[in-house]
Coordinates of N, CA and C in Angstrom, one line a residue:
X1 N 84.5 65.6 76.2 CA 85.0 66.9 76.1 C 83.8 67.7 77.0
X2 N 84.2 68.8 77.9 CA 83.4 69.7 78.7 C 82.9 70.8 77.9
X3 N 81.9 71.2 77.4 CA 81.6 72.2 76.7 C 81.0 73.3 77.7
X4 N 81.1 74.6 77.7 CA 80.5 75.4 78.2 C 80.0 76.5 77.0
X5 N 79.1 77.2 77.6 CA 78.3 78.4 76.8 C 78.9 79.6 77.6
X6 N 79.5 80.3 76.9 CA 80.2 81.4 77.5 C 80.3 82.8 76.6
X7 N 80.8 83.8 77.1 CA 80.9 85.0 76.2 C 82.0 85.1 75.5
X8 N 82.4 85.9 74.5 CA 83.6 86.2 73.8 C 83.7 87.7 73.4
X9 N 84.5 88.1 74.2 CA 84.6 89.7 74.1 C 85.1 90.3 72.8
X10 N 84.5 91.1 72.5 CA 84.7 92.0 71.3 C 84.5 93.4 71.7
X11 N 84.6 94.7 70.7 CA 84.6 96.1 71.1 C 85.8 96.6 71.5
X12 N 85.7 97.9 71.7 CA 86.9 98.7 72.0 C 86.8 98.7 73.6
X13 N 87.8 99.6 74.0 CA 87.9 99.6 75.5 C 87.0 100.5 76.0
X14 N 86.3 100.0 77.1 CA 85.1 100.9 77.5 C 83.7 100.7 76.7
X15 N 83.9 99.8 75.7 CA 82.5 99.6 74.9 C 82.5 98.0 74.6
X16 N 82.1 97.4 75.5 CA 81.9 95.9 75.1 C 81.1 95.6 74.3
X17 N 81.4 94.4 73.6 CA 80.5 93.6 72.7 C 80.9 92.2 72.5
X18 N 79.8 91.4 72.9 CA 80.1 89.7 73.1 C 79.4 89.0 72.1
X19 N 79.9 87.9 71.9 CA 79.2 86.9 71.2 C 79.1 85.9 72.2
X20 N 77.8 85.1 71.9 CA 77.7 84.0 73.0 C 78.4 82.8 72.0
X21 N 79.0 81.9 72.7 CA 79.7 80.8 72.0 C 79.4 79.6 72.7
X22 N 79.6 78.4 72.2 CA 79.7 77.4 72.8 C 81.4 76.7 72.4
X23 N 82.0 76.6 73.7 CA 83.6 76.4 73.4 C 83.9 75.2 74.4
X24 N 84.9 74.6 74.1 CA 85.3 73.8 75.0 C 86.2 74.5 76.2
X25 N 85.9 74.2 77.2 CA 86.2 74.8 78.7 C 87.7 75.0 79.0
X26 N 88.4 74.3 78.2 CA 89.9 74.4 78.1 C 90.4 75.8 77.2
X27 N 89.5 76.0 76.5 CA 90.2 77.0 75.4 C 90.0 78.1 76.0
X28 N 91.2 79.1 75.6 CA 90.8 80.6 75.9 C 89.8 81.3 75.7
X29 N 89.5 82.3 76.5 CA 88.2 83.3 76.6 C 87.8 83.7 75.0
X30 N 88.7 84.2 74.7 CA 88.6 84.9 73.1 C 89.1 83.7 72.1
X31 N 89.2 82.6 72.4 CA 90.1 81.9 71.2 C 89.1 81.1 70.7
X32 N 89.6 79.6 70.6 CA 88.8 78.6 69.5 C 87.5 78.5 70.1
X33 N 86.4 78.3 69.5 CA 85.0 77.9 69.8 C 84.4 77.0 68.9
X34 N 83.4 76.1 69.4 CA 82.7 75.1 68.6 C 81.7 76.0 67.6
X35 N 80.9 76.7 68.4 CA 79.6 77.5 67.5 C 79.1 78.7 68.2
X36 N 78.9 79.5 67.4 CA 78.3 80.8 67.7 C 76.9 80.8 67.9
X37 N 76.4 81.1 69.1 CA 74.9 81.2 69.0 C 74.3 82.6 68.9
X38 N 75.0 83.7 69.2 CA 74.3 84.9 69.2 C 75.3 85.9 69.6
X39 N 74.5 87.2 70.0 CA 75.3 88.1 70.5 C 74.6 88.7 71.7
X40 N 75.6 89.8 72.5 CA 75.1 90.4 73.6 C 75.7 91.6 73.5
X41 N 74.9 92.8 73.7 CA 75.5 94.2 73.7 C 75.0 95.0 75.2
X42 N 75.7 95.0 75.9 CA 75.2 95.6 77.1 C 75.5 97.2 77.1
X43 N 75.8 97.8 76.2 CA 75.8 99.1 75.8 C 74.5 100.1 75.6
X44 N 73.6 99.1 75.2 CA 72.2 99.7 75.1 C 71.5 99.7 76.2
X45 N 70.1 100.3 76.3 CA 69.6 100.3 77.7 C 68.1 100.2 77.1
X46 N 67.3 99.0 77.3 CA 67.9 97.6 77.8 C 69.0 97.0 77.0
X47 N 69.8 96.1 77.4 CA 70.8 95.5 76.7 C 70.1 94.6 75.5
X48 N 71.0 94.6 74.2 CA 70.4 93.9 73.3 C 70.8 92.6 73.2
X49 N 70.3 91.5 73.2 CA 70.4 90.0 73.1 C 69.8 89.4 72.1
X50 N 70.8 88.6 71.2 CA 70.2 88.4 70.0 C 70.8 86.7 70.3
X51 N 69.9 85.7 70.1 CA 70.2 84.4 70.4 C 69.5 83.5 69.6
X52 N 70.2 82.3 68.7 CA 69.2 81.3 68.2 C 68.9 80.5 69.1
X53 N 67.6 80.6 69.1 CA 66.7 80.1 70.4 C 66.9 78.4 70.2
X54 N 66.8 77.8 69.2 CA 66.8 76.4 68.9 C 68.1 75.8 69.0
X55 N 68.9 76.4 68.4 CA 70.4 76.0 68.4 C 71.0 75.9 70.2
X56 N 70.7 77.2 70.8 CA 71.1 77.4 72.1 C 70.2 76.3 73.2
X57 N 69.0 76.2 72.8 CA 68.2 75.1 73.5 C 68.7 73.6 73.4
X58 N 69.2 73.4 72.2 CA 69.8 71.9 71.8 C 71.0 71.7 72.5
X59 N 72.0 72.7 72.4 CA 73.1 72.9 73.4 C 72.9 72.6 74.9
X60 N 72.0 73.4 75.5 CA 71.5 73.3 76.8 C 71.1 71.9 77.0
X61 N 70.3 71.1 76.3 CA 69.9 69.8 76.4 C 71.0 69.0 76.2
X62 N 71.9 69.1 75.5 CA 73.2 68.2 75.2 C 74.0 68.2 76.4
X63 N 73.9 69.3 77.4 CA 74.7 69.2 78.5 C 75.7 70.4 78.5
X64 N 75.6 71.3 77.7 CA 76.8 72.4 77.6 C 76.5 73.1 79.0
X65 N 77.3 73.7 79.9 CA 77.0 74.5 81.1 C 77.5 75.9 80.7
X66 N 76.3 76.7 80.9 CA 76.6 78.2 80.8 C 77.3 78.6 82.0
X67 N 78.2 79.8 81.6 CA 78.9 80.5 82.8 C 77.6 81.4 83.4
X68 N 77.9 82.0 84.7 CA 76.9 82.7 85.3 C 76.3 83.7 84.4
X69 N 77.0 84.3 83.9 CA 76.6 85.5 83.0 C 75.6 85.0 82.0
X70 N 76.1 83.9 81.2 CA 75.4 83.4 80.3 C 74.1 82.8 80.8
X71 N 74.3 81.9 81.9 CA 73.0 81.6 82.6 C 72.2 82.6 82.8
X72 N 72.5 84.0 83.1 CA 71.5 85.1 83.4 C 70.8 85.5 82.1
X73 N 71.6 85.3 80.8 CA 71.1 85.8 79.5 C 70.0 84.7 79.0
X74 N 70.6 83.6 79.3 CA 69.5 82.3 78.7 C 68.3 82.5 79.6
X75 N 68.4 82.6 80.6 CA 67.0 82.8 81.7 C 66.2 84.2 81.1
X76 N 67.3 85.0 81.1 CA 66.2 86.4 80.4 C 65.7 85.9 79.1
X77 N 66.1 85.2 78.3 CA 65.4 84.8 77.0 C 64.5 83.9 76.8
X78 N 64.4 82.9 78.2 CA 63.3 81.8 78.3 C 64.0 80.6 77.8
X79 N 65.4 80.5 77.5 CA 65.8 79.1 77.3 C 65.5 78.0 78.5
X80 N 66.2 78.6 79.5 CA 66.2 77.5 80.9 C 64.7 77.4 81.1
X81 N 63.8 78.2 80.9 CA 62.4 77.9 81.3 C 61.7 76.8 80.5
X82 N 62.2 77.1 79.1 CA 61.8 76.3 78.0 C 62.3 74.5 78.4
X83 N 63.9 74.8 79.1 CA 64.4 73.4 79.1 C 63.4 72.9 80.5
X84 N 63.0 73.5 81.3 CA 62.2 73.2 82.3 C 60.9 72.5 82.3
X85 N 60.4 73.3 81.1 CA 59.0 72.7 80.9 C 59.3 71.3 80.1
X86 N 60.2 71.4 79.1 CA 60.3 70.0 78.6 C 60.7 68.9 79.3
X87 N 61.6 69.0 80.7 CA 61.8 68.1 81.6 C 60.4 67.9 82.2
X88 N 59.4 68.6 82.2 CA 58.1 68.4 83.0 C 57.2 67.4 82.0
X89 N 57.4 67.8 80.7 CA 56.7 66.8 79.8 C 57.4 65.5 79.7
X90 N 58.9 65.5 79.9 CA 59.1 64.2 79.7 C 58.9 63.2 80.9
X91 N 58.7 63.6 81.9 CA 58.3 63.0 83.5 C 56.9 62.8 83.2
X92 N 56.1 63.5 82.4 CA 54.6 63.2 82.2 C 54.1 64.2 83.2
X93 N 54.6 65.4 83.9 CA 53.6 66.4 84.7 C 52.8 67.2 83.9
X94 N 53.3 67.5 82.6 CA 52.6 68.2 81.8 C 52.5 67.7 80.3
X95 N 51.5 68.0 79.5 CA 51.3 67.7 78.2 C 52.5 68.5 77.4
X96 N 52.6 68.4 76.0 CA 53.1 69.5 75.4 C 52.3 70.5 74.8
X97 N 51.1 70.7 74.8 CA 50.3 71.7 74.7 C 50.2 72.5 76.0
X98 N 50.3 71.9 77.2 CA 50.4 73.0 78.4 C 51.7 73.5 78.6
X99 N 52.6 72.9 78.2 CA 54.0 73.4 78.2 C 54.2 74.8 77.3
X100 N 53.7 74.5 76.0 CA 53.7 75.6 75.0 C 52.6 76.8 75.6
X101 N 51.6 76.4 76.2 CA 50.7 77.6 76.5 C 51.3 78.0 77.6
X102 N 52.2 77.3 78.7 CA 52.7 78.3 79.7 C 53.8 79.1 79.2
X103 N 54.6 78.6 78.2 CA 55.7 79.3 77.6 C 55.4 80.7 76.7
X104 N 54.2 80.4 76.2 CA 53.5 81.8 75.2 C 53.3 82.6 76.3
X105 N 52.6 82.3 77.4 CA 52.0 83.2 78.5 C 53.2 84.0 78.9
X106 N 54.4 83.3 79.3 CA 55.6 83.8 80.1 C 56.3 84.6 79.0
X107 N 56.4 84.5 77.7 CA 56.8 85.4 76.8 C 56.1 86.4 76.6
X108 N 54.6 86.5 76.6 CA 53.9 87.7 76.4 C 54.0 88.5 77.6
X109 N 54.4 87.9 78.8 CA 54.6 88.6 80.0 C 55.9 89.6 80.1
X110 N 56.9 88.7 79.6 CA 58.1 89.1 79.6 C 58.3 90.4 78.3
X111 N 57.8 90.2 77.2 CA 57.8 91.3 76.4 C 57.1 92.8 76.7
X112 N 55.7 92.4 77.6 CA 55.1 93.6 78.1 C 55.8 94.2 79.1
X113 N 56.8 93.5 79.8 CA 57.7 94.1 80.9 C 58.6 94.9 80.1
X114 N 59.2 94.4 79.1 CA 60.2 95.2 78.5 C 59.7 96.4 77.7
X115 N 58.6 96.2 77.0 CA 58.2 97.5 76.5 C 57.8 98.5 77.5
X116 N 57.4 98.1 78.6 CA 57.2 99.1 79.8 C 58.5 99.6 80.2
X117 N 59.4 98.8 80.2 CA 60.7 99.7 80.7 C 61.2 100.5 79.4
X118 N 61.2 100.3 78.2 CA 61.3 101.1 77.1 C 60.4 102.5 77.0
X119 N 59.2 102.4 77.6 CA 58.4 103.4 77.4 C 58.5 104.5 78.8
X120 N 59.1 103.7 79.9 CA 59.3 104.6 80.7 C 60.6 105.0 80.5
X121 N 61.7 104.8 80.1 CA 63.0 105.2 79.6 C 62.7 106.6 78.8
X122 N 61.8 106.0 77.5 CA 61.4 107.2 76.7 C 60.9 108.6 77.4
X123 N 59.8 108.2 78.5 CA 59.2 109.1 79.2 C 60.2 110.1 79.8
X124 N 61.1 109.4 80.7 CA 62.0 109.9 81.1 C 62.8 110.7 80.5
X125 N 63.5 110.6 79.3 CA 64.2 111.1 78.3 C 63.5 112.5 78.3
X126 N 62.0 112.4 77.9 CA 61.4 113.4 77.6 C 61.1 114.5 78.4
X127 N 61.0 114.0 79.7 CA 60.8 114.9 80.9 C 61.9 115.7 81.2
X128 N 63.2 114.8 81.1 CA 64.3 115.5 81.3 C 64.7 116.4 80.3
X129 N 64.4 116.2 79.1 CA 64.5 117.3 78.1 C 63.7 118.5 78.3
X130 N 62.3 118.3 78.6 CA 61.5 119.5 79.2 C 62.0 120.3 80.2
X131 N 62.4 119.8 81.2 CA 63.0 120.5 82.3 C 64.1 121.1 81.9
X132 N 65.0 120.6 80.9 CA 66.1 121.4 80.7 C 65.7 122.5 79.8
X133 N 64.8 122.4 78.7 CA 64.4 123.6 78.2 C 63.5 124.5 79.2
X134 N 62.9 124.2 79.8 CA 62.2 125.2 81.0 C 63.5 126.0 81.6
X135 N 64.4 125.3 82.2 CA 65.4 125.8 82.9 C 66.1 126.8 82.2
X136 N 66.3 126.5 80.6 CA 67.2 127.2 79.8 C 66.4 128.5 79.4
X137 N 64.9 128.5 79.3 CA 64.1 129.5 78.9 C 63.9 130.3 80.3
X138 N 64.0 130.0 81.6 CA 64.0 130.6 82.7 C 65.5 131.6 82.6
X139 N 66.4 130.8 82.3 CA 67.8 131.3 82.5 C 67.8 132.4 81.3
X140 N 67.4 132.3 80.2 CA 67.3 133.3 79.2 C 66.6 134.7 79.5
X141 N 65.3 134.4 80.2 CA 64.4 135.4 80.9 C 65.2 136.1 81.8
X142 N 65.9 135.4 82.8 CA 66.6 136.3 83.5 C 67.8 136.9 83.3
X143 N 68.7 136.3 82.2 CA 69.5 137.1 81.3 C 69.0 138.5 80.9
X144 N 68.0 138.3 80.1 CA 67.6 139.4 79.3 C 66.8 140.6 80.3
X145 N 66.3 140.0 81.5 CA 65.9 141.1 82.7 C 67.1 141.9 83.1
X146 N 68.1 141.0 83.4 CA 69.3 141.6 83.6 C 70.0 142.7 82.7
X147 N 69.7 142.4 81.4 CA 70.4 143.0 80.5 C 69.6 144.6 80.3
X148 N 68.4 144.2 80.5 CA 67.4 145.5 80.5 C 67.7 146.7 81.4
X149 N 67.7 146.0 82.7 CA 68.3 146.9 83.7 C 69.3 147.6 83.5
X150 N 70.2 146.9 83.1 CA 71.7 147.3 82.8 C 71.5 148.5 81.7
X151 N 70.9 148.2 80.8 CA 70.7 149.3 79.5 C 69.9 150.3 79.8
X152 N 69.2 150.3 80.6 CA 67.9 151.3 80.8 C 68.6 152.3 81.4
X153 N 67.9 153.8 81.0 CA 68.7 155.1 81.6 C 68.5 155.4 83.0
X154 N 69.8 155.8 83.6 CA 69.7 155.9 84.9 C 69.0 157.0 85.4
X155 N 68.0 157.1 86.3 CA 67.3 158.5 86.9 C 67.8 158.5 88.4
X156 N 68.3 159.4 88.9 CA 68.7 159.7 90.0 C 67.3 160.5 90.7
X157 N 66.9 159.7 91.7 CA 65.8 160.2 92.4 C 66.3 160.9 93.8
X158 N 66.2 162.3 94.0 CA 66.6 162.8 95.4 C 65.4 162.8 95.9
X159 N 65.3 162.3 97.4 CA 64.3 162.7 98.2 C 64.4 163.9 99.1
X160 N 63.5 164.8 99.0 CA 63.7 166.1 99.9 C 62.9 165.5 101.4
X161 N 63.5 166.2 102.5 CA 62.7 166.0 103.7 C 61.6 166.9 103.7
X162 N 60.9 166.7 104.4 CA 59.8 167.7 104.8 C 60.2 169.0 105.3
X163 N 59.6 170.2 104.8 CA 60.3 171.3 105.3 C 60.2 171.6 106.8
X164 N 59.1 171.1 107.2 CA 58.9 171.3 108.8 C 59.7 170.7 109.7
X165 N 60.3 169.6 109.3 CA 61.1 168.7 110.3 C 62.4 169.3 110.0
X166 N 63.0 169.9 108.7 CA 64.2 170.5 108.5 C 64.3 171.9 109.4
X167 N 63.2 172.5 109.5 CA 63.3 173.9 110.2 C 63.4 173.8 111.8
X168 N 62.5 172.7 111.7 CA 62.5 172.4 113.6 C 64.1 172.1 113.9
X169 N 64.7 171.1 113.3 CA 65.8 170.8 113.4 C 66.9 171.7 113.7
X170 N 66.9 172.7 112.9 CA 67.6 173.8 112.9 C 67.7 174.6 113.9
X171 N 66.5 174.8 114.4 CA 66.2 175.8 115.6 C 66.4 175.4 116.9
X172 N 66.2 173.8 117.3 CA 66.6 173.4 118.2 C 68.0 173.5 118.8
X173 N 69.0 173.3 117.9 CA 70.5 173.6 118.4 C 70.9 175.0 118.6
X174 N 69.9 175.8 117.7 CA 70.1 177.2 117.9 C 69.7 177.7 119.0
X175 N 68.9 177.3 119.4 CA 68.3 177.9 120.7 C 68.9 177.4 121.9
X176 N 69.5 176.0 121.9 CA 70.5 175.4 123.1 C 71.6 176.5 123.1
X177 N 72.1 176.5 121.6 CA 73.5 177.6 122.0 C 73.2 178.7 122.5
X178 N 72.3 179.5 122.1 CA 71.7 181.1 122.8 C 71.5 180.6 124.2
X179 N 71.0 179.7 124.7 CA 70.7 179.3 126.3 C 72.1 179.3 126.9
X180 N 73.0 178.4 126.2 CA 74.2 178.2 126.8 C 75.2 179.5 127.0
X181 N 75.2 180.3 125.6 CA 75.7 181.5 125.9 C 75.4 182.6 127.2
X182 N 74.2 182.7 127.2 CA 73.6 183.4 128.1 C 73.8 182.8 129.8
X183 N 74.0 181.8 129.8 CA 74.5 181.4 131.1 C 75.9 181.6 131.3
X184 N 76.7 181.4 130.4 CA 78.0 181.5 130.5 C 78.6 183.3 130.5
X185 N 77.6 184.1 130.3 CA 78.1 185.4 130.3 C 77.7 186.0 131.5

């Protein structure tokens, strides 16, 4: 019987949630399965993956073939790397202690990358929140200033022209009209 490690879909429309299962390759996607290995929730950031490491490694060693998505999940959790190291131990390229040390080093590096991503997500959320608060404060200040201008008493300011300019402007047309009248007469 050909077995596959694959995802079994649960959850509502638009919010998928998956169980990682071992199933006969001929069984329907959400149908009969042999054993449940864990769960995968892609709705969170980073995605939540819970797997029984030993059971999954045992099934991979027995020859269960993971689907493409499950292969990525198993690789992410280190199951395929552990299988690779065990193959090296069987061939004599590594000792068991060396394989365990390499795997522990890989796990610590992986966990630090995941923690770094979580910290960056938290920082970016805080920065977005601060920017939104600053924009809201600016908008409120602008709104308050506009309201203050609207409610302020209106004062009419009439600018008077200098007296000299007004007199000079009036005399010039009058002088021209008198000269024009003398010539016509």
